[in-house]
C-alpha cells in the first residue's frame, strides 16, 4: 500500500473514535466555529498547534509558515489576522516560535537559498534590530536560541503595526498578543519574559496610525 493511503485509514479510524465519544460531534462542529485563540507558528512538522496546546477541533484558528513570520506585505497572514480579529473576534493571538527552528538557523548563516532568500530577509532584519545583544553572545547555541525568541517578539510587534488590530485595540482593548516558544527537547511551551505592552509603547510614536480618532 502506498504510504499516503494510510492517511484515509487513519481518517476513518479518527471519525469512528469521535463518533463513539459523541454521536453528534461533526454535526455540532459543522454548525459554526468560535475559537478563542489565533495561533501563528512554524510549519515545522514537529510542532503541531492543536496537539502541543491540548486543544480540540474548533478551539484554535491556525496559521503556520516558515519561522512563524508576520510579514506586512503577506496577503495570506493579513487575511488570517483580519478574519480572526474582526469576524471571529478572537481576543488572544499567540505567536509561537520553537528552538531548533531551521528557518532561523538558515538566517544565521550567509547562504543563498533561492526562493527562501527574501523570506529569510525578515529574520536577518530581526538580527539587525538586535545585533548589539546577539553579537555579545559568544555561544552559538545560545545565540541561536535568543534569535528564535527575538524573532517571536518582533513578529508580535509586526501584529501591533496593523491598522485593523490598532482599531480593535482602541475600541475594545483586545486582542492580547502573546510571545511563546516551544522546546522540541521536552515538549514544553513557555511564555517569553518580555513586557510587550512596554515594548509597544516605546515604539508607538513610530507605528501608531491614529485610527482611534476615526
Ligand atoms: Co521552524
mmCIF file with all atom_site columns, C-alpha atoms and ligand atoms in Angstrom:
data_model
loop_
_atom_site.group_PDB
_atom_site.id
_atom_site.type_symbol
_atom_site.label_atom_id
_atom_site.label_alt_id
_atom_site.label_comp_id
_atom_site.label_asym_id
_atom_site.label_entity_id
_atom_site.label_seq_id
_atom_site.pdbx_PDB_ins_code
_atom_site.Cartn_x
_atom_site.Cartn_y
_atom_site.Cartn_z
_atom_site.occupancy
_atom_site.B_iso_or_equiv
_atom_site.pdbx_formal_charge
_atom_site.auth_seq_id
_atom_site.auth_comp_id
_atom_site.auth_asym_id
_atom_site.auth_atom_id
_atom_site.pdbx_PDB_model_num
ATOM   1   C  CA  . UNK A 1 1   ? 0.000   0.000  0.000  1.00 0.00 ? 1   UNK A CA  1
ATOM   2   C  CA  . UNK A 1 2   ? 1.282   3.495  -0.857 1.00 0.00 ? 2   UNK A CA  1
ATOM   3   C  CA  . UNK A 1 3   ? 2.082   5.233  2.418  1.00 0.00 ? 3   UNK A CA  1
ATOM   4   C  CA  . UNK A 1 4   ? -0.259  8.168  1.760  1.00 0.00 ? 4   UNK A CA  1
ATOM   5   C  CA  . UNK A 1 5   ? -3.227  5.776  1.500  1.00 0.00 ? 5   UNK A CA  1
ATOM   6   C  CA  . UNK A 1 6   ? -2.735  5.019  5.177  1.00 0.00 ? 6   UNK A CA  1
ATOM   7   C  CA  . UNK A 1 7   ? -3.985  8.545  5.866  1.00 0.00 ? 7   UNK A CA  1
ATOM   8   C  CA  . UNK A 1 8   ? -7.502  7.618  4.694  1.00 0.00 ? 8   UNK A CA  1
ATOM   9   C  CA  . UNK A 1 9   ? -7.447  4.640  7.044  1.00 0.00 ? 9   UNK A CA  1
ATOM   10  C  CA  . UNK A 1 10  ? -6.310  6.919  9.866  1.00 0.00 ? 10  UNK A CA  1
ATOM   11  C  CA  . UNK A 1 11  ? -9.058  9.369  8.986  1.00 0.00 ? 11  UNK A CA  1
ATOM   12  C  CA  . UNK A 1 12  ? -11.777 6.722  9.164  1.00 0.00 ? 12  UNK A CA  1
ATOM   13  C  CA  . UNK A 1 13  ? -10.469 5.478  12.487 1.00 0.00 ? 13  UNK A CA  1
ATOM   14  C  CA  . UNK A 1 14  ? -10.472 9.050  13.822 1.00 0.00 ? 14  UNK A CA  1
ATOM   15  C  CA  . UNK A 1 15  ? -14.077 9.587  12.662 1.00 0.00 ? 15  UNK A CA  1
ATOM   16  C  CA  . UNK A 1 16  ? -15.099 6.340  14.368 1.00 0.00 ? 16  UNK A CA  1
ATOM   17  C  CA  . UNK A 1 17  ? -13.447 7.347  17.637 1.00 0.00 ? 17  UNK A CA  1
ATOM   18  C  CA  . UNK A 1 18  ? -15.029 10.808 17.606 1.00 0.00 ? 18  UNK A CA  1
ATOM   19  C  CA  . UNK A 1 19  ? -18.488 9.389  16.919 1.00 0.00 ? 19  UNK A CA  1
ATOM   20  C  CA  . UNK A 1 20  ? -18.034 6.782  19.614 1.00 0.00 ? 20  UNK A CA  1
ATOM   21  C  CA  . UNK A 1 21  ? -17.418 9.556  22.138 1.00 0.00 ? 21  UNK A CA  1
ATOM   22  C  CA  . UNK A 1 22  ? -20.194 11.821 20.822 1.00 0.00 ? 22  UNK A CA  1
ATOM   23  C  CA  . UNK A 1 23  ? -22.516 10.793 18.004 1.00 0.00 ? 23  UNK A CA  1
ATOM   24  C  CA  . UNK A 1 24  ? -23.308 14.488 17.254 1.00 0.00 ? 24  UNK A CA  1
ATOM   25  C  CA  . UNK A 1 25  ? -19.641 15.553 17.172 1.00 0.00 ? 25  UNK A CA  1
ATOM   26  C  CA  . UNK A 1 26  ? -19.439 16.506 13.491 1.00 0.00 ? 26  UNK A CA  1
ATOM   27  C  CA  . UNK A 1 27  ? -22.975 17.875 13.409 1.00 0.00 ? 27  UNK A CA  1
ATOM   28  C  CA  . UNK A 1 28  ? -22.065 20.345 16.189 1.00 0.00 ? 28  UNK A CA  1
ATOM   29  C  CA  . UNK A 1 29  ? -18.681 21.212 14.707 1.00 0.00 ? 29  UNK A CA  1
ATOM   30  C  CA  . UNK A 1 30  ? -20.159 21.877 11.276 1.00 0.00 ? 30  UNK A CA  1
ATOM   31  C  CA  . UNK A 1 31  ? -22.565 24.486 12.639 1.00 0.00 ? 31  UNK A CA  1
ATOM   32  C  CA  . UNK A 1 32  ? -20.033 27.183 13.464 1.00 0.00 ? 32  UNK A CA  1
ATOM   33  C  CA  . UNK A 1 33  ? -16.536 27.902 14.759 1.00 0.00 ? 33  UNK A CA  1
ATOM   34  C  CA  . UNK A 1 34  ? -15.890 30.001 17.844 1.00 0.00 ? 34  UNK A CA  1
ATOM   35  C  CA  . UNK A 1 35  ? -12.166 29.614 18.503 1.00 0.00 ? 35  UNK A CA  1
ATOM   36  C  CA  . UNK A 1 36  ? -10.705 31.697 21.331 1.00 0.00 ? 36  UNK A CA  1
ATOM   37  C  CA  . UNK A 1 37  ? -7.159  31.744 20.024 1.00 0.00 ? 37  UNK A CA  1
ATOM   38  C  CA  . UNK A 1 38  ? -5.263  32.593 16.872 1.00 0.00 ? 38  UNK A CA  1
ATOM   39  C  CA  . UNK A 1 39  ? -2.015  30.615 16.797 1.00 0.00 ? 39  UNK A CA  1
ATOM   40  C  CA  . UNK A 1 40  ? 0.768   31.749 14.469 1.00 0.00 ? 40  UNK A CA  1
ATOM   41  C  CA  . UNK A 1 41  ? 3.537   29.171 14.412 1.00 0.00 ? 41  UNK A CA  1
ATOM   42  C  CA  . UNK A 1 42  ? 6.200   27.495 12.311 1.00 0.00 ? 42  UNK A CA  1
ATOM   43  C  CA  . UNK A 1 43  ? 5.344   24.941 9.607  1.00 0.00 ? 43  UNK A CA  1
ATOM   44  C  CA  . UNK A 1 44  ? 7.805   22.527 11.229 1.00 0.00 ? 44  UNK A CA  1
ATOM   45  C  CA  . UNK A 1 45  ? 6.207   19.054 11.311 1.00 0.00 ? 45  UNK A CA  1
ATOM   46  C  CA  . UNK A 1 46  ? 7.311   18.568 14.916 1.00 0.00 ? 46  UNK A CA  1
ATOM   47  C  CA  . UNK A 1 47  ? 5.247   21.473 16.235 1.00 0.00 ? 47  UNK A CA  1
ATOM   48  C  CA  . UNK A 1 48  ? 1.550   20.660 15.633 1.00 0.00 ? 48  UNK A CA  1
ATOM   49  C  CA  . UNK A 1 49  ? -0.521  23.513 17.076 1.00 0.00 ? 49  UNK A CA  1
ATOM   50  C  CA  . UNK A 1 50  ? -3.582  21.690 18.480 1.00 0.00 ? 50  UNK A CA  1
ATOM   51  C  CA  . UNK A 1 51  ? -1.552  18.805 19.831 1.00 0.00 ? 51  UNK A CA  1
ATOM   52  C  CA  . UNK A 1 52  ? 1.031   20.780 21.820 1.00 0.00 ? 52  UNK A CA  1
ATOM   53  C  CA  . UNK A 1 53  ? -1.670  23.048 23.264 1.00 0.00 ? 53  UNK A CA  1
ATOM   54  C  CA  . UNK A 1 54  ? -4.024  20.190 24.090 1.00 0.00 ? 54  UNK A CA  1
ATOM   55  C  CA  . UNK A 1 55  ? -6.852  21.958 22.249 1.00 0.00 ? 55  UNK A CA  1
ATOM   56  C  CA  . UNK A 1 56  ? -9.677  20.262 20.402 1.00 0.00 ? 56  UNK A CA  1
ATOM   57  C  CA  . UNK A 1 57  ? -11.180 20.826 16.995 1.00 0.00 ? 57  UNK A CA  1
ATOM   58  C  CA  . UNK A 1 58  ? -12.821 24.255 16.848 1.00 0.00 ? 58  UNK A CA  1
ATOM   59  C  CA  . UNK A 1 59  ? -10.736 25.779 19.638 1.00 0.00 ? 59  UNK A CA  1
ATOM   60  C  CA  . UNK A 1 60  ? -7.865  27.410 17.766 1.00 0.00 ? 60  UNK A CA  1
ATOM   61  C  CA  . UNK A 1 61  ? -7.532  29.273 14.459 1.00 0.00 ? 61  UNK A CA  1
ATOM   62  C  CA  . UNK A 1 62  ? -4.139  28.409 12.998 1.00 0.00 ? 62  UNK A CA  1
ATOM   63  C  CA  . UNK A 1 63  ? -1.636  29.985 10.633 1.00 0.00 ? 63  UNK A CA  1
ATOM   64  C  CA  . UNK A 1 64  ? 1.754   28.396 10.055 1.00 0.00 ? 64  UNK A CA  1
ATOM   65  C  CA  . UNK A 1 65  ? 4.662   29.378 7.821  1.00 0.00 ? 65  UNK A CA  1
ATOM   66  C  CA  . UNK A 1 66  ? 8.433   29.003 7.772  1.00 0.00 ? 66  UNK A CA  1
ATOM   67  C  CA  . UNK A 1 67  ? 9.756   30.526 11.024 1.00 0.00 ? 67  UNK A CA  1
ATOM   68  C  CA  . UNK A 1 68  ? 6.381   31.965 12.152 1.00 0.00 ? 68  UNK A CA  1
ATOM   69  C  CA  . UNK A 1 69  ? 6.732   35.316 10.419 1.00 0.00 ? 69  UNK A CA  1
ATOM   70  C  CA  . UNK A 1 70  ? 4.200   38.136 10.295 1.00 0.00 ? 70  UNK A CA  1
ATOM   71  C  CA  . UNK A 1 71  ? 5.138   39.986 7.119  1.00 0.00 ? 71  UNK A CA  1
ATOM   72  C  CA  . UNK A 1 72  ? 3.309   43.212 6.299  1.00 0.00 ? 72  UNK A CA  1
ATOM   73  C  CA  . UNK A 1 73  ? 3.190   42.510 2.557  1.00 0.00 ? 73  UNK A CA  1
ATOM   74  C  CA  . UNK A 1 74  ? 1.954   38.917 3.007  1.00 0.00 ? 74  UNK A CA  1
ATOM   75  C  CA  . UNK A 1 75  ? -1.710  38.841 1.928  1.00 0.00 ? 75  UNK A CA  1
ATOM   76  C  CA  . UNK A 1 76  ? -2.118  35.418 3.414  1.00 0.00 ? 76  UNK A CA  1
ATOM   77  C  CA  . UNK A 1 77  ? -1.309  36.292 7.011  1.00 0.00 ? 77  UNK A CA  1
ATOM   78  C  CA  . UNK A 1 78  ? -3.044  39.665 6.722  1.00 0.00 ? 78  UNK A CA  1
ATOM   79  C  CA  . UNK A 1 79  ? -6.260  37.893 5.755  1.00 0.00 ? 79  UNK A CA  1
ATOM   80  C  CA  . UNK A 1 80  ? -5.873  35.380 8.587  1.00 0.00 ? 80  UNK A CA  1
ATOM   81  C  CA  . UNK A 1 81  ? -5.328  38.075 11.227 1.00 0.00 ? 81  UNK A CA  1
ATOM   82  C  CA  . UNK A 1 82  ? -8.135  40.280 9.928  1.00 0.00 ? 82  UNK A CA  1
ATOM   83  C  CA  . UNK A 1 83  ? -10.598 37.383 9.817  1.00 0.00 ? 83  UNK A CA  1
ATOM   84  C  CA  . UNK A 1 84  ? -9.578  36.295 13.312 1.00 0.00 ? 84  UNK A CA  1
ATOM   85  C  CA  . UNK A 1 85  ? -9.782  39.755 14.870 1.00 0.00 ? 85  UNK A CA  1
ATOM   86  C  CA  . UNK A 1 86  ? -12.747 41.284 13.033 1.00 0.00 ? 86  UNK A CA  1
ATOM   87  C  CA  . UNK A 1 87  ? -15.030 38.343 12.299 1.00 0.00 ? 87  UNK A CA  1
ATOM   88  C  CA  . UNK A 1 88  ? -14.152 35.660 14.829 1.00 0.00 ? 88  UNK A CA  1
ATOM   89  C  CA  . UNK A 1 89  ? -13.474 38.370 17.451 1.00 0.00 ? 89  UNK A CA  1
ATOM   90  C  CA  . UNK A 1 90  ? -10.554 36.401 18.808 1.00 0.00 ? 90  UNK A CA  1
ATOM   91  C  CA  . UNK A 1 91  ? -9.078  38.028 21.905 1.00 0.00 ? 91  UNK A CA  1
ATOM   92  C  CA  . UNK A 1 92  ? -5.774  36.177 22.115 1.00 0.00 ? 92  UNK A CA  1
ATOM   93  C  CA  . UNK A 1 93  ? -3.149  35.989 19.385 1.00 0.00 ? 93  UNK A CA  1
ATOM   94  C  CA  . UNK A 1 94  ? -0.276  33.635 20.118 1.00 0.00 ? 94  UNK A CA  1
ATOM   95  C  CA  . UNK A 1 95  ? 2.986   33.890 18.193 1.00 0.00 ? 95  UNK A CA  1
ATOM   96  C  CA  . UNK A 1 96  ? 4.846   30.657 18.902 1.00 0.00 ? 96  UNK A CA  1
ATOM   97  C  CA  . UNK A 1 97  ? 8.405   30.050 17.760 1.00 0.00 ? 97  UNK A CA  1
ATOM   98  C  CA  . UNK A 1 98  ? 10.424  26.942 18.521 1.00 0.00 ? 98  UNK A CA  1
ATOM   99  C  CA  . UNK A 1 99  ? 14.028  26.288 19.478 1.00 0.00 ? 99  UNK A CA  1
ATOM   100 C  CA  . UNK A 1 100 ? 15.931  24.476 16.734 1.00 0.00 ? 100 UNK A CA  1
ATOM   101 C  CA  . UNK A 1 101 ? 13.950  26.281 14.005 1.00 0.00 ? 101 UNK A CA  1
ATOM   102 C  CA  . UNK A 1 102 ? 15.530  25.565 10.601 1.00 0.00 ? 102 UNK A CA  1
ATOM   103 C  CA  . UNK A 1 103 ? 14.382  28.919 9.172  1.00 0.00 ? 103 UNK A CA  1
ATOM   104 C  CA  . UNK A 1 104 ? 16.017  30.877 11.982 1.00 0.00 ? 104 UNK A CA  1
ATOM   105 C  CA  . UNK A 1 105 ? 19.166  28.760 11.709 1.00 0.00 ? 105 UNK A CA  1
ATOM   106 C  CA  . UNK A 1 106 ? 19.402  29.439 7.961  1.00 0.00 ? 106 UNK A CA  1
ATOM   107 C  CA  . UNK A 1 107 ? 19.200  33.177 8.596  1.00 0.00 ? 107 UNK A CA  1
ATOM   108 C  CA  . UNK A 1 108 ? 22.189  32.954 10.937 1.00 0.00 ? 108 UNK A CA  1
ATOM   109 C  CA  . UNK A 1 109 ? 24.407  31.776 8.095  1.00 0.00 ? 109 UNK A CA  1
ATOM   110 C  CA  . UNK A 1 110 ? 25.230  33.540 4.845  1.00 0.00 ? 110 UNK A CA  1
ATOM   111 C  CA  . UNK A 1 111 ? 23.752  31.056 2.364  1.00 0.00 ? 111 UNK A CA  1
ATOM   112 C  CA  . UNK A 1 112 ? 21.997  31.529 -0.965 1.00 0.00 ? 112 UNK A CA  1
ATOM   113 C  CA  . UNK A 1 113 ? 18.724  29.626 -0.607 1.00 0.00 ? 113 UNK A CA  1
ATOM   114 C  CA  . UNK A 1 114 ? 16.930  30.819 -3.740 1.00 0.00 ? 114 UNK A CA  1
ATOM   115 C  CA  . UNK A 1 115 ? 13.224  31.500 -3.217 1.00 0.00 ? 115 UNK A CA  1
ATOM   116 C  CA  . UNK A 1 116 ? 13.738  31.441 0.535  1.00 0.00 ? 116 UNK A CA  1
ATOM   117 C  CA  . UNK A 1 117 ? 16.151  34.397 0.460  1.00 0.00 ? 117 UNK A CA  1
ATOM   118 C  CA  . UNK A 1 118 ? 13.508  37.125 0.553  1.00 0.00 ? 118 UNK A CA  1
ATOM   119 C  CA  . UNK A 1 119 ? 11.530  35.297 3.257  1.00 0.00 ? 119 UNK A CA  1
ATOM   120 C  CA  . UNK A 1 120 ? 14.639  34.868 5.405  1.00 0.00 ? 120 UNK A CA  1
ATOM   121 C  CA  . UNK A 1 121 ? 15.481  38.551 4.981  1.00 0.00 ? 121 UNK A CA  1
ATOM   122 C  CA  . UNK A 1 122 ? 12.818  39.163 7.625  1.00 0.00 ? 122 UNK A CA  1
ATOM   123 C  CA  . UNK A 1 123 ? 14.843  37.111 10.093 1.00 0.00 ? 123 UNK A CA  1
ATOM   124 C  CA  . UNK A 1 124 ? 18.040  38.900 9.130  1.00 0.00 ? 124 UNK A CA  1
ATOM   125 C  CA  . UNK A 1 125 ? 16.183  42.159 9.866  1.00 0.00 ? 125 UNK A CA  1
ATOM   126 C  CA  . UNK A 1 126 ? 15.375  40.844 13.348 1.00 0.00 ? 126 UNK A CA  1
ATOM   127 C  CA  . UNK A 1 127 ? 19.082  40.122 13.764 1.00 0.00 ? 127 UNK A CA  1
ATOM   128 C  CA  . UNK A 1 128 ? 19.936  43.669 12.659 1.00 0.00 ? 128 UNK A CA  1
ATOM   129 C  CA  . UNK A 1 129 ? 17.469  45.250 15.100 1.00 0.00 ? 129 UNK A CA  1
ATOM   130 C  CA  . UNK A 1 130 ? 19.028  43.250 17.954 1.00 0.00 ? 130 UNK A CA  1
ATOM   131 C  CA  . UNK A 1 131 ? 22.576  42.999 16.605 1.00 0.00 ? 131 UNK A CA  1
ATOM   132 C  CA  . UNK A 1 132 ? 24.135  44.538 19.698 1.00 0.00 ? 132 UNK A CA  1
ATOM   133 C  CA  . UNK A 1 133 ? 22.619  41.934 22.029 1.00 0.00 ? 133 UNK A CA  1
ATOM   134 C  CA  . UNK A 1 134 ? 23.164  38.978 19.672 1.00 0.00 ? 134 UNK A CA  1
ATOM   135 C  CA  . UNK A 1 135 ? 26.776  39.770 18.816 1.00 0.00 ? 135 UNK A CA  1
ATOM   136 C  CA  . UNK A 1 136 ? 27.578  39.851 22.524 1.00 0.00 ? 136 UNK A CA  1
ATOM   137 C  CA  . UNK A 1 137 ? 26.553  36.151 22.854 1.00 0.00 ? 137 UNK A CA  1
ATOM   138 C  CA  . UNK A 1 138 ? 29.620  34.030 22.079 1.00 0.00 ? 138 UNK A CA  1
ATOM   139 C  CA  . UNK A 1 139 ? 27.999  30.585 22.473 1.00 0.00 ? 139 UNK A CA  1
ATOM   140 C  CA  . UNK A 1 140 ? 26.458  29.759 19.072 1.00 0.00 ? 140 UNK A CA  1
ATOM   141 C  CA  . UNK A 1 141 ? 23.620  27.631 20.558 1.00 0.00 ? 141 UNK A CA  1
ATOM   142 C  CA  . UNK A 1 142 ? 22.612  30.369 22.965 1.00 0.00 ? 142 UNK A CA  1
ATOM   143 C  CA  . UNK A 1 143 ? 22.736  32.916 20.148 1.00 0.00 ? 143 UNK A CA  1
ATOM   144 C  CA  . UNK A 1 144 ? 20.503  30.662 18.021 1.00 0.00 ? 144 UNK A CA  1
ATOM   145 C  CA  . UNK A 1 145 ? 18.013  30.267 20.898 1.00 0.00 ? 145 UNK A CA  1
ATOM   146 C  CA  . UNK A 1 146 ? 17.970  34.002 21.516 1.00 0.00 ? 146 UNK A CA  1
ATOM   147 C  CA  . UNK A 1 147 ? 17.299  34.788 17.850 1.00 0.00 ? 147 UNK A CA  1
ATOM   148 C  CA  . UNK A 1 148 ? 14.342  32.363 17.986 1.00 0.00 ? 148 UNK A CA  1
ATOM   149 C  CA  . UNK A 1 149 ? 12.992  34.342 20.963 1.00 0.00 ? 149 UNK A CA  1
ATOM   150 C  CA  . UNK A 1 150 ? 13.690  37.788 19.491 1.00 0.00 ? 150 UNK A CA  1
ATOM   151 C  CA  . UNK A 1 151 ? 12.022  36.708 16.258 1.00 0.00 ? 151 UNK A CA  1
ATOM   152 C  CA  . UNK A 1 152 ? 8.829   35.862 18.162 1.00 0.00 ? 152 UNK A CA  1
ATOM   153 C  CA  . UNK A 1 153 ? 8.925   39.255 19.890 1.00 0.00 ? 153 UNK A CA  1
ATOM   154 C  CA  . UNK A 1 154 ? 9.429   41.149 16.609 1.00 0.00 ? 154 UNK A CA  1
ATOM   155 C  CA  . UNK A 1 155 ? 6.560   39.245 14.977 1.00 0.00 ? 155 UNK A CA  1
ATOM   156 C  CA  . UNK A 1 156 ? 4.359   40.352 17.877 1.00 0.00 ? 156 UNK A CA  1
ATOM   157 C  CA  . UNK A 1 157 ? 5.449   43.913 17.082 1.00 0.00 ? 157 UNK A CA  1
ATOM   158 C  CA  . UNK A 1 158 ? 4.519   43.329 13.443 1.00 0.00 ? 158 UNK A CA  1
ATOM   159 C  CA  . UNK A 1 159 ? 0.976   42.444 14.549 1.00 0.00 ? 159 UNK A CA  1
ATOM   160 C  CA  . UNK A 1 160 ? 0.851   45.666 16.562 1.00 0.00 ? 160 UNK A CA  1
ATOM   161 C  CA  . UNK A 1 161 ? 1.669   47.638 13.391 1.00 0.00 ? 161 UNK A CA  1
ATOM   162 C  CA  . UNK A 1 162 ? -1.524  46.502 11.612 1.00 0.00 ? 162 UNK A CA  1
ATOM   163 C  CA  . UNK A 1 163 ? -4.256  49.151 11.208 1.00 0.00 ? 163 UNK A CA  1
ATOM   164 C  CA  . UNK A 1 164 ? -7.261  46.940 11.988 1.00 0.00 ? 164 UNK A CA  1
ATOM   165 C  CA  . UNK A 1 165 ? -5.532  45.500 15.052 1.00 0.00 ? 165 UNK A CA  1
ATOM   166 C  CA  . UNK A 1 166 ? -4.911  49.053 16.318 1.00 0.00 ? 166 UNK A CA  1
ATOM   167 C  CA  . UNK A 1 167 ? -8.541  49.955 15.556 1.00 0.00 ? 167 UNK A CA  1
ATOM   168 C  CA  . UNK A 1 168 ? -9.759  46.987 17.630 1.00 0.00 ? 168 UNK A CA  1
ATOM   169 C  CA  . UNK A 1 169 ? -7.435  48.000 20.479 1.00 0.00 ? 169 UNK A CA  1
ATOM   170 C  CA  . UNK A 1 170 ? -8.917  51.463 20.595 1.00 0.00 ? 170 UNK A CA  1
ATOM   171 C  CA  . UNK A 1 171 ? -12.442 50.037 20.649 1.00 0.00 ? 171 UNK A CA  1
ATOM   172 C  CA  . UNK A 1 172 ? -12.092 47.003 22.916 1.00 0.00 ? 172 UNK A CA  1
ATOM   173 C  CA  . UNK A 1 173 ? -8.575  46.724 24.370 1.00 0.00 ? 173 UNK A CA  1
ATOM   174 C  CA  . UNK A 1 174 ? -8.199  43.389 22.527 1.00 0.00 ? 174 UNK A CA  1
ATOM   175 C  CA  . UNK A 1 175 ? -6.579  41.308 21.060 1.00 0.00 ? 175 UNK A CA  1
ATOM   176 C  CA  . UNK A 1 176 ? -3.930  40.462 23.620 1.00 0.00 ? 176 UNK A CA  1
ATOM   177 C  CA  . UNK A 1 177 ? -0.723  39.321 21.969 1.00 0.00 ? 177 UNK A CA  1
ATOM   178 C  CA  . UNK A 1 178 ? 1.351   36.516 23.468 1.00 0.00 ? 178 UNK A CA  1
ATOM   179 C  CA  . UNK A 1 179 ? 5.006   35.653 22.778 1.00 0.00 ? 179 UNK A CA  1
ATOM   180 C  CA  . UNK A 1 180 ? 5.668   31.933 23.264 1.00 0.00 ? 180 UNK A CA  1
ATOM   181 C  CA  . UNK A 1 181 ? 8.410   29.448 22.454 1.00 0.00 ? 181 UNK A CA  1
ATOM   182 C  CA  . UNK A 1 182 ? 8.108   25.674 22.166 1.00 0.00 ? 182 UNK A CA  1
ATOM   183 C  CA  . UNK A 1 183 ? 11.014  23.454 23.172 1.00 0.00 ? 183 UNK A CA  1
ATOM   184 C  CA  . UNK A 1 184 ? 11.440  20.400 20.917 1.00 0.00 ? 184 UNK A CA  1
ATOM   185 C  CA  . UNK A 1 185 ? 13.600  18.678 23.538 1.00 0.00 ? 185 UNK A CA  1
ATOM   186 C  CA  . UNK A 1 186 ? 10.985  18.472 26.287 1.00 0.00 ? 186 UNK A CA  1
ATOM   187 C  CA  . UNK A 1 187 ? 7.700   19.337 24.605 1.00 0.00 ? 187 UNK A CA  1
ATOM   188 C  CA  . UNK A 1 188 ? 7.102   22.350 26.845 1.00 0.00 ? 188 UNK A CA  1
ATOM   189 C  CA  . UNK A 1 189 ? 5.652   25.695 25.854 1.00 0.00 ? 189 UNK A CA  1
ATOM   190 C  CA  . UNK A 1 190 ? 6.871   28.792 27.647 1.00 0.00 ? 190 UNK A CA  1
ATOM   191 C  CA  . UNK A 1 191 ? 5.838   32.392 27.726 1.00 0.00 ? 191 UNK A CA  1
ATOM   192 C  CA  . UNK A 1 192 ? 8.766   34.687 26.972 1.00 0.00 ? 192 UNK A CA  1
ATOM   193 C  CA  . UNK A 1 193 ? 9.932   37.000 29.695 1.00 0.00 ? 193 UNK A CA  1
ATOM   194 C  CA  . UNK A 1 194 ? 9.110   40.201 27.852 1.00 0.00 ? 194 UNK A CA  1
ATOM   195 C  CA  . UNK A 1 195 ? 6.837   43.122 28.615 1.00 0.00 ? 195 UNK A CA  1
ATOM   196 C  CA  . UNK A 1 196 ? 5.181   43.557 25.225 1.00 0.00 ? 196 UNK A CA  1
ATOM   197 C  CA  . UNK A 1 197 ? 2.993   46.443 26.445 1.00 0.00 ? 197 UNK A CA  1
ATOM   198 C  CA  . UNK A 1 198 ? 6.121   48.353 27.391 1.00 0.00 ? 198 UNK A CA  1
ATOM   199 C  CA  . UNK A 1 199 ? 7.868   47.481 24.122 1.00 0.00 ? 199 UNK A CA  1
ATOM   200 C  CA  . UNK A 1 200 ? 4.814   48.537 22.099 1.00 0.00 ? 200 UNK A CA  1
ATOM   201 C  CA  . UNK A 1 201 ? 4.571   51.883 23.894 1.00 0.00 ? 201 UNK A CA  1
ATOM   202 C  CA  . UNK A 1 202 ? 8.264   52.586 23.351 1.00 0.00 ? 202 UNK A CA  1
ATOM   203 C  CA  . UNK A 1 203 ? 7.765   52.412 19.568 1.00 0.00 ? 203 UNK A CA  1
ATOM   204 C  CA  . UNK A 1 204 ? 4.223   53.738 19.451 1.00 0.00 ? 204 UNK A CA  1
ATOM   205 C  CA  . UNK A 1 205 ? 5.231   57.140 18.098 1.00 0.00 ? 205 UNK A CA  1
ATOM   206 C  CA  . UNK A 1 206 ? 6.600   55.351 15.017 1.00 0.00 ? 206 UNK A CA  1
ATOM   207 C  CA  . UNK A 1 207 ? 3.825   52.860 14.274 1.00 0.00 ? 207 UNK A CA  1
ATOM   208 C  CA  . UNK A 1 208 ? 0.627   54.370 15.705 1.00 0.00 ? 208 UNK A CA  1
ATOM   209 C  CA  . UNK A 1 209 ? -1.757  55.074 12.792 1.00 0.00 ? 209 UNK A CA  1
ATOM   210 C  CA  . UNK A 1 210 ? -4.115  57.239 14.895 1.00 0.00 ? 210 UNK A CA  1
ATOM   211 C  CA  . UNK A 1 211 ? -7.080  55.091 13.961 1.00 0.00 ? 211 UNK A CA  1
ATOM   212 C  CA  . UNK A 1 212 ? -8.651  55.901 17.338 1.00 0.00 ? 212 UNK A CA  1
ATOM   213 C  CA  . UNK A 1 213 ? -9.650  59.359 16.090 1.00 0.00 ? 213 UNK A CA  1
ATOM   214 C  CA  . UNK A 1 214 ? -11.862 57.995 13.328 1.00 0.00 ? 214 UNK A CA  1
HETATM 215 CO CO1 . LIG B 2 .   ? 10.728  26.299 12.466 1.00 0.00 ? 1   LIG B CO1 1
#
